[in-house]
CSV table of C-alpha atoms in Angstrom, one decimal:
chain,number,residue,atom,x,y,z
R,1,MET,CA,71.1,228.3,87.0
R,2,ALA,CA,74.0,225.8,87.3
R,3,LEU,CA,73.8,222.4,85.8
R,4,LEU,CA,73.9,220.7,89.2
R,5,GLU,CA,70.8,222.8,90.3
R,6,LEU,CA,69.0,221.8,87.1
R,7,LEU,CA,69.6,218.2,87.9
R,8,ILE,CA,68.9,218.1,91.6
R,9,GLY,CA,66.9,221.3,92.1
R,10,SER,CA,67.7,224.5,94.0
R,11,ALA,CA,65.3,224.1,96.9
R,12,LEU,CA,66.0,221.7,99.7
R,13,SER,CA,62.6,220.0,99.3
R,14,GLN,CA,63.4,219.3,95.6
R,15,GLN,CA,66.8,217.9,96.5
R,16,VAL,CA,65.2,215.6,99.1
R,17,VAL,CA,62.8,214.2,96.6
R,18,ILE,CA,65.4,213.8,93.8
R,19,LEU,CA,68.2,212.4,95.9
R,20,GLY,CA,65.7,210.3,97.9
R,21,THR,CA,64.5,208.7,94.7
R,22,ILE,CA,68.0,207.9,93.7
R,23,VAL,CA,68.7,206.3,97.1
R,24,VAL,CA,65.4,204.3,97.0
R,25,TYR,CA,66.2,203.0,93.5
R,26,GLY,CA,69.8,202.2,94.4
R,27,LEU,CA,68.6,200.1,97.4
R,28,LEU,CA,65.9,198.5,95.3
R,29,LEU,CA,68.3,197.6,92.5
R,30,TYR,CA,70.6,196.0,95.1
R,31,ARG,CA,67.8,194.1,97.0
R,32,GLN,CA,64.9,193.7,94.7
R,33,PRO,CA,66.0,194.3,91.1
R,34,ASP,CA,62.7,193.1,89.6
R,35,VAL,CA,60.7,195.6,91.7
R,36,ALA,CA,63.1,198.3,90.7
R,37,ARG,CA,62.7,197.5,87.0
R,38,GLU,CA,58.9,197.3,87.3
R,39,SER,CA,58.6,200.5,89.3
R,40,ALA,CA,60.9,202.4,86.9
R,41,VAL,CA,58.9,201.2,83.9
R,42,GLY,CA,55.6,202.2,85.6
R,43,GLY,CA,57.0,205.6,86.6
R,44,LEU,CA,58.3,206.3,83.1
R,45,ARG,CA,55.1,205.1,81.5
R,46,GLN,CA,53.2,207.5,83.7
R,47,PHE,CA,55.6,210.4,82.9
R,48,VAL,CA,55.1,209.8,79.2
R,49,SER,CA,51.3,209.5,79.5
R,50,LEU,CA,51.1,212.7,81.6
R,51,PHE,CA,53.7,214.8,79.7
R,52,THR,CA,51.4,217.0,77.6
R,53,LEU,CA,49.1,217.5,80.6
R,54,ILE,CA,52.1,218.5,82.8
R,55,VAL,CA,53.3,221.0,80.2
R,56,ALA,CA,49.8,222.4,79.8
R,57,ALA,CA,49.4,222.7,83.6
R,58,LEU,CA,52.7,224.6,83.9
R,59,PHE,CA,51.8,226.9,81.1
R,60,LEU,CA,48.3,227.5,82.5
R,61,ALA,CA,49.6,228.2,86.0
R,62,SER,CA,52.1,230.8,84.6
R,63,ALA,CA,49.3,232.4,82.5
R,64,ILE,CA,47.2,232.7,85.7
R,65,GLY,CA,50.2,234.3,87.4
R,66,THR,CA,50.5,236.8,84.5
R,67,LEU,CA,46.8,237.6,84.2
R,68,ILE,CA,46.1,238.1,88.0
R,69,PRO,CA,48.2,241.1,89.0
R,70,ARG,CA,49.8,240.3,92.4
R,71,GLY,CA,49.2,243.8,93.6
R,72,ALA,CA,45.4,243.5,93.0
R,73,ALA,CA,44.7,242.2,96.5
R,74,SER,CA,46.3,245.2,98.2
R,75,HIS,CA,44.1,247.4,96.0
R,76,PHE,CA,41.0,245.8,97.7
R,77,LEU,CA,42.5,245.6,101.2
R,78,GLY,CA,44.2,248.7,102.2
R,79,GLU,CA,42.8,248.4,105.7
R,80,ALA,CA,40.7,245.3,105.9
R,81,ALA,CA,38.3,245.9,108.7
R,82,GLY,CA,35.1,244.2,110.0
R,83,PRO,CA,34.2,240.5,109.5
R,84,GLY,CA,33.4,241.1,105.8
R,85,GLY,CA,36.9,242.5,105.3
R,86,VAL,CA,38.5,239.6,107.0
R,87,VAL,CA,36.5,237.0,105.0
R,88,LEU,CA,37.3,239.0,101.8
R,89,ALA,CA,41.0,238.9,102.8
R,90,GLY,CA,40.8,235.1,103.1
R,91,LEU,CA,39.1,234.6,99.7
R,92,LEU,CA,41.5,237.0,98.0
R,93,GLY,CA,44.4,235.1,99.5
R,94,GLY,CA,43.0,232.0,97.7
R,95,PHE,CA,43.5,233.7,94.3
R,96,LEU,CA,47.1,234.9,94.9
R,97,PRO,CA,49.2,233.1,92.3
R,98,GLY,CA,52.7,231.8,92.8
R,99,GLY,CA,54.7,230.1,95.6
R,100,PRO,CA,55.1,231.4,99.1
R,101,TYR,CA,58.3,233.2,98.3
R,102,ALA,CA,56.2,235.3,95.9
R,103,VAL,CA,53.0,235.6,97.8
R,104,TYR,CA,54.2,236.1,101.4
R,105,PRO,CA,55.9,239.4,100.8
R,106,ILE,CA,52.6,240.7,99.2
R,107,VAL,CA,50.6,239.6,102.3
R,108,ASP,CA,53.3,241.3,104.4
R,109,GLY,CA,52.9,244.5,102.3
R,110,ILE,CA,49.2,244.4,102.9
R,111,ALA,CA,49.8,244.1,106.6
R,112,ASP,CA,52.1,247.1,106.5
R,113,GLN,CA,49.2,249.1,104.9
R,114,GLY,CA,47.1,248.5,108.0
R,115,ALA,CA,45.3,245.2,107.5
R,116,SER,CA,44.5,243.5,110.9
R,117,LEU,CA,46.3,240.4,112.2
R,118,ALA,CA,43.0,238.5,111.7
R,119,ALA,CA,43.0,239.6,108.0
R,120,VAL,CA,46.6,238.4,107.6
R,121,ILE,CA,45.9,235.0,109.1
R,122,ALA,CA,42.7,234.7,106.9
R,123,MET,CA,44.8,235.6,103.8
R,124,LEU,CA,47.5,233.1,104.6
R,125,THR,CA,44.9,230.4,105.3
R,126,GLY,CA,43.0,231.2,102.0
R,127,TYR,CA,46.3,231.1,100.1
R,128,GLY,CA,47.0,227.6,101.3
R,129,ALA,CA,43.5,226.1,101.6
R,130,ILE,CA,42.0,227.5,98.4
R,131,GLY,CA,45.2,227.9,96.4
R,132,ILE,CA,43.7,228.5,93.0
R,133,GLY,CA,47.2,228.2,91.4
R,134,LYS,CA,47.4,224.5,92.5
R,135,VAL,CA,44.2,223.5,90.6
R,136,PRO,CA,45.9,222.7,87.2
R,137,TYR,CA,48.4,220.5,89.0
R,138,GLY,CA,45.5,218.8,90.9
R,139,LEU,CA,43.8,218.0,87.6
R,140,VAL,CA,47.0,216.2,86.4
R,141,PHE,CA,46.8,213.6,89.3
R,142,PHE,CA,43.2,213.6,90.5
R,143,ASP,CA,39.8,213.8,88.8
R,144,LEU,CA,37.5,216.8,88.5
R,145,PRO,CA,35.2,215.9,91.4
R,146,THR,CA,38.2,215.4,93.8
R,147,VAL,CA,39.7,218.8,92.8
R,148,ALA,CA,36.2,220.4,93.1
R,149,ILE,CA,35.7,218.9,96.6
R,150,ARG,CA,39.1,220.2,97.7
R,151,LEU,CA,38.3,223.7,96.5
R,152,LEU,CA,34.8,223.6,98.1
R,153,VAL,CA,36.4,222.5,101.5
R,154,GLY,CA,39.0,225.2,101.0
R,155,VAL,CA,36.5,228.0,100.5
R,156,ILE,CA,34.2,227.0,103.4
R,157,GLY,CA,37.2,226.4,105.7
R,158,THR,CA,38.7,229.8,104.8
R,159,VAL,CA,35.4,231.6,105.5
R,160,LEU,CA,35.1,229.8,108.9
R,161,VAL,CA,38.7,230.5,109.8
R,162,ALA,CA,38.3,234.2,108.8
R,163,GLY,CA,35.2,234.4,111.0
R,164,ILE,CA,36.8,232.8,114.0
R,165,ALA,CA,40.0,234.8,113.6
R,166,PHE,CA,38.0,238.0,113.5
R,167,LEU,CA,36.2,237.0,116.8
R,168,LEU,CA,39.3,235.7,118.6
R,169,ILE,CA,42.3,237.8,117.5
E,1,MET,CA,45.9,204.1,76.0
E,2,GLN,CA,45.1,205.6,72.6
E,3,ALA,CA,47.6,208.0,70.9
E,4,TYR,CA,45.2,210.9,71.1
E,5,GLU,CA,44.8,210.4,74.8
E,6,TYR,CA,48.6,211.0,75.2
E,7,LEU,CA,48.0,214.4,73.6
E,8,ILE,CA,44.7,215.6,75.1
E,9,GLY,CA,44.5,213.4,78.3
E,10,ARG,CA,42.2,210.5,79.4
E,11,SER,CA,39.7,212.2,81.6
E,12,TRP,CA,37.6,215.3,81.0
E,13,GLY,CA,39.3,217.1,83.8
E,14,GLN,CA,42.7,216.6,82.1
E,15,ARG,CA,41.2,217.7,78.7
E,16,VAL,CA,39.9,220.8,80.3
E,17,VAL,CA,43.4,221.7,81.3
E,18,ILE,CA,45.1,220.9,78.0
E,19,ILE,CA,42.4,222.3,75.7
E,20,GLY,CA,41.7,225.3,78.0
E,21,THR,CA,45.4,226.1,78.0
E,22,ALA,CA,45.6,226.0,74.2
E,23,VAL,CA,42.5,228.2,73.9
E,24,LEU,CA,43.7,230.7,76.6
E,25,TYR,CA,47.1,231.0,74.8
E,26,LEU,CA,45.4,231.5,71.4
E,27,TYR,CA,43.3,234.2,72.9
E,28,LEU,CA,46.3,235.8,74.6
E,29,ALA,CA,48.3,235.6,71.4
E,30,VAL,CA,45.7,237.8,69.7
E,31,ALA,CA,44.5,240.0,72.5
E,32,ASN,CA,47.7,240.5,74.5
E,33,PRO,CA,50.8,239.0,72.7
E,34,ALA,CA,53.2,240.3,75.3
E,35,ALA,CA,51.4,238.5,78.1
E,36,ALA,CA,51.3,235.3,76.0
E,37,ILE,CA,55.0,235.5,75.4
E,38,GLU,CA,55.8,236.3,79.0
E,39,SER,CA,53.5,233.4,80.3
E,40,ALA,CA,55.0,230.9,77.8
E,41,ARG,CA,58.5,232.0,78.8
E,42,GLN,CA,57.7,231.5,82.5
E,43,GLY,CA,56.0,228.2,81.9
E,44,LEU,CA,58.9,226.9,79.9
E,45,GLY,CA,61.3,228.1,82.6
E,46,THR,CA,59.3,226.2,85.2
E,47,LEU,CA,59.2,223.1,83.1
E,48,VAL,CA,63.0,223.2,82.7
E,49,ARG,CA,63.5,223.9,86.4
E,50,LEU,CA,61.1,221.1,87.6
E,51,PHE,CA,61.8,218.5,84.9
E,52,THR,CA,64.0,216.2,87.0
E,53,LEU,CA,61.8,216.8,90.1
E,54,ILE,CA,58.6,215.7,88.2
E,55,LEU,CA,60.4,212.7,86.7
E,56,ALA,CA,61.8,211.7,90.2
E,57,SER,CA,58.4,212.2,91.9
E,58,LEU,CA,56.7,209.9,89.4
E,59,LEU,CA,59.5,207.3,89.8
E,60,LEU,CA,59.3,207.6,93.5
E,61,ALA,CA,55.5,207.3,93.6
E,62,SER,CA,55.7,204.2,91.4
E,63,ALA,CA,58.3,202.6,93.7
E,64,LEU,CA,56.1,203.5,96.8
E,65,GLU,CA,53.2,201.6,95.3
E,66,SER,CA,55.4,198.5,95.5
E,67,LEU,CA,57.0,199.3,98.8
E,68,LEU,CA,54.1,200.6,100.9
E,69,PRO,CA,52.8,197.7,103.1
E,70,GLU,CA,49.2,197.5,101.9
E,71,GLU,CA,48.0,195.9,105.2
E,72,ALA,CA,49.4,198.9,107.2
E,73,VAL,CA,48.0,201.5,104.7
E,74,MET,CA,44.5,199.8,104.9
E,75,ARG,CA,44.7,199.5,108.7
E,76,TYR,CA,45.7,203.2,109.3
E,77,LEU,CA,44.2,204.9,106.2
E,78,GLY,CA,41.5,202.5,105.0
E,79,GLY,CA,37.8,203.1,105.1
E,80,GLY,CA,37.1,200.7,108.0
E,81,GLY,CA,39.0,202.6,110.7
E,82,GLY,CA,36.5,205.4,111.5
E,83,PRO,CA,37.1,209.1,111.7
E,84,ALA,CA,40.5,208.8,113.3
E,85,ASN,CA,41.9,207.4,110.1
E,86,THR,CA,40.6,210.3,108.0
E,87,VAL,CA,42.0,212.8,110.5
E,88,LEU,CA,45.3,211.0,110.5
E,89,ALA,CA,45.4,211.2,106.7
E,90,GLY,CA,44.7,214.9,106.8
E,91,LEU,CA,47.6,215.5,109.3
E,92,LEU,CA,49.9,213.3,107.3
E,93,GLY,CA,49.1,215.3,104.1
E,94,GLY,CA,50.0,218.5,106.1
E,95,ALA,CA,53.4,217.0,106.9
E,96,LEU,CA,54.3,216.2,103.2
E,97,MET,CA,57.1,218.4,102.0
E,98,GLY,CA,57.5,219.8,98.5
E,99,GLY,CA,55.3,221.3,95.8
E,100,PRO,CA,52.2,219.7,94.3
E,101,TYR,CA,54.3,217.8,91.7
E,102,ALA,CA,56.2,216.1,94.4
E,103,THR,CA,53.3,215.3,96.8
E,104,TYR,CA,50.3,214.6,94.5
E,105,PRO,CA,51.8,211.5,93.0
E,106,ILE,CA,52.6,210.2,96.5
E,107,MET,CA,49.0,210.8,97.6
E,108,ARG,CA,47.8,208.7,94.6
E,109,SER,CA,50.2,205.9,95.4
E,110,VAL,CA,48.9,205.9,99.0
E,111,ARG,CA,45.4,205.7,97.7
E,112,ARG,CA,46.3,202.8,95.3
E,113,SER,CA,47.9,201.0,98.2
E,114,GLY,CA,44.6,200.8,100.1
E,115,ALA,CA,43.7,204.3,101.5
E,116,SER,CA,40.1,205.2,101.4
E,117,TYR,CA,38.8,208.0,99.1
E,118,GLY,CA,38.0,210.1,102.2
E,119,ALA,CA,41.6,209.6,103.4
E,120,LEU,CA,42.9,210.8,99.9
E,121,VAL,CA,40.7,213.9,100.0
E,122,ALA,CA,41.7,214.6,103.6
E,123,MET,CA,45.4,214.3,102.7
E,124,TYR,CA,44.8,216.7,99.7
E,125,VAL,CA,43.1,219.2,102.0
E,126,GLY,CA,45.7,218.8,104.8
E,127,TYR,CA,48.6,219.3,102.4
E,128,SER,CA,46.9,222.5,101.1
E,129,ALA,CA,45.9,224.0,104.4
E,130,ILE,CA,48.8,223.0,106.7
E,131,GLY,CA,51.8,222.8,104.2
E,132,VAL,CA,54.6,222.2,106.7
E,133,GLY,CA,57.0,223.1,103.8
E,134,ARG,CA,55.7,226.7,103.9
E,135,ILE,CA,56.9,227.3,107.5
E,136,PRO,CA,60.5,228.3,106.7
E,137,PHE,CA,59.2,230.8,104.1
E,138,GLY,CA,56.8,232.1,106.7
E,139,LEU,CA,59.5,232.6,109.3
E,140,VAL,CA,61.5,234.7,106.9
E,141,ILE,CA,58.7,237.2,106.3
E,142,PHE,CA,56.4,237.1,109.4
E,143,SER,CA,56.8,236.9,113.1
E,144,PRO,CA,56.7,233.5,114.9
E,145,THR,CA,53.3,234.5,116.3
E,146,VAL,CA,51.8,234.9,112.8
E,147,VAL,CA,53.3,231.6,111.6
E,148,ALA,CA,52.1,229.8,114.8
E,149,LEU,CA,48.6,231.2,114.5
E,150,ARG,CA,48.4,230.2,110.8
E,151,LEU,CA,49.4,226.7,111.8
E,152,VAL,CA,46.9,226.4,114.6
E,153,PHE,CA,44.1,227.5,112.3
E,154,ALA,CA,45.3,225.2,109.5
E,155,VAL,CA,45.4,222.2,111.8
E,156,GLY,CA,42.0,223.0,113.2
E,157,LEU,CA,40.6,223.4,109.6
E,158,THR,CA,42.1,220.1,108.6
E,159,VAL,CA,40.7,218.2,111.5
E,160,VAL,CA,37.2,219.6,111.1
E,161,ALA,CA,37.3,219.1,107.3
E,162,ALA,CA,38.5,215.5,107.8
E,163,LEU,CA,35.6,214.8,110.2
E,164,ALA,CA,33.2,216.3,107.7
E,165,ILE,CA,34.7,214.3,104.8
E,166,TRP,CA,34.4,211.1,106.9
E,167,ALA,CA,30.8,211.8,107.7
E,168,LEU,CA,29.6,213.1,104.3
E,169,LEU,CA,31.8,211.8,101.5
E,170,PRO,CA,30.9,208.4,100.1
E,171,ASP,CA,33.7,206.1,98.9
E,172,ARG,CA,34.4,206.2,95.1
E,173,GLU,CA,37.0,205.4,92.6
E,174,LEU,CA,39.1,208.2,91.0
E,175,SER,CA,37.9,208.2,87.3
E,176,MET,CA,41.5,207.9,86.0
E,177,ASP,CA,42.0,204.8,88.2
E,178,GLU,CA,39.0,202.9,86.8
E,179,PRO,CA,40.1,200.0,84.6
E,180,THR,CA,40.0,200.9,80.8
E,181,GLY,CA,41.0,197.5,79.4
E,182,ASP,CA,44.2,198.8,77.8
């Protein structure tokens, strides 16, 4: 990874955030230097106070990724059929670790093995709405009840979407 | 904030992550050292890769707290505006770009600038379910039909969830935002 990529990120979304922050602070320094100084101190203080938590969350997320084999879902869902199979596809999608670049090819592979379109939609929905891999990050910035509510809504929403997808698609 | 709180976190949710991670790695080091080393290597790699992004996100969120017009945030995302505000929050969450480290601090800043607790949860749900940033990855792997269907269901899920959140979820403070006197 080149030094420039380390500094401003390799993905466009990372670059937007990092360069956007530089632009915002540049404008603030020019127009409201006191606000710029206060915001920078506040942000740095939060960075220091959250540092061990951030490191732990990253290590936990990577351990989840190592411990849950990515091929496990295809094991269960060779040819997901019936409403139960579609709901199961959605819930299993919620446990797939990693970013979309890692998970989407797995879902595509399961589709190639014969899973229905409804099962694929349910799995993609579960991956986003439940997203078990995002829980450690959630606990860095929100409290436990908030993360639990998001998970509960994600599970119920995924089951509902899976049921509707099975009926309509 | 006390020194030990820097190490093990302030809230029990944070401590669960830190202590749980330490326990998990100790267990892995004994039971499956190869998995422990591989996980630690990947975690460290992610930390190096995301270091500037995390720092920039926290600085940006801190600046947003000063820059977001509280009156507008309260008008559009505050608790007094009815279900439409919560639905709007969910859809705005869905439009946020970037990973959780870039978006979660921004959601907290919006909350601190006057958004209701329901709006925060709706944003959090909308970001997870819709995730506009995942569309380009989707179009590389799947057909436009699959990507469009996923989006339609995700928007529907977010709207229904936001209405349920508005109807069922009482307003409350995030435990980490409660004053501690330090």
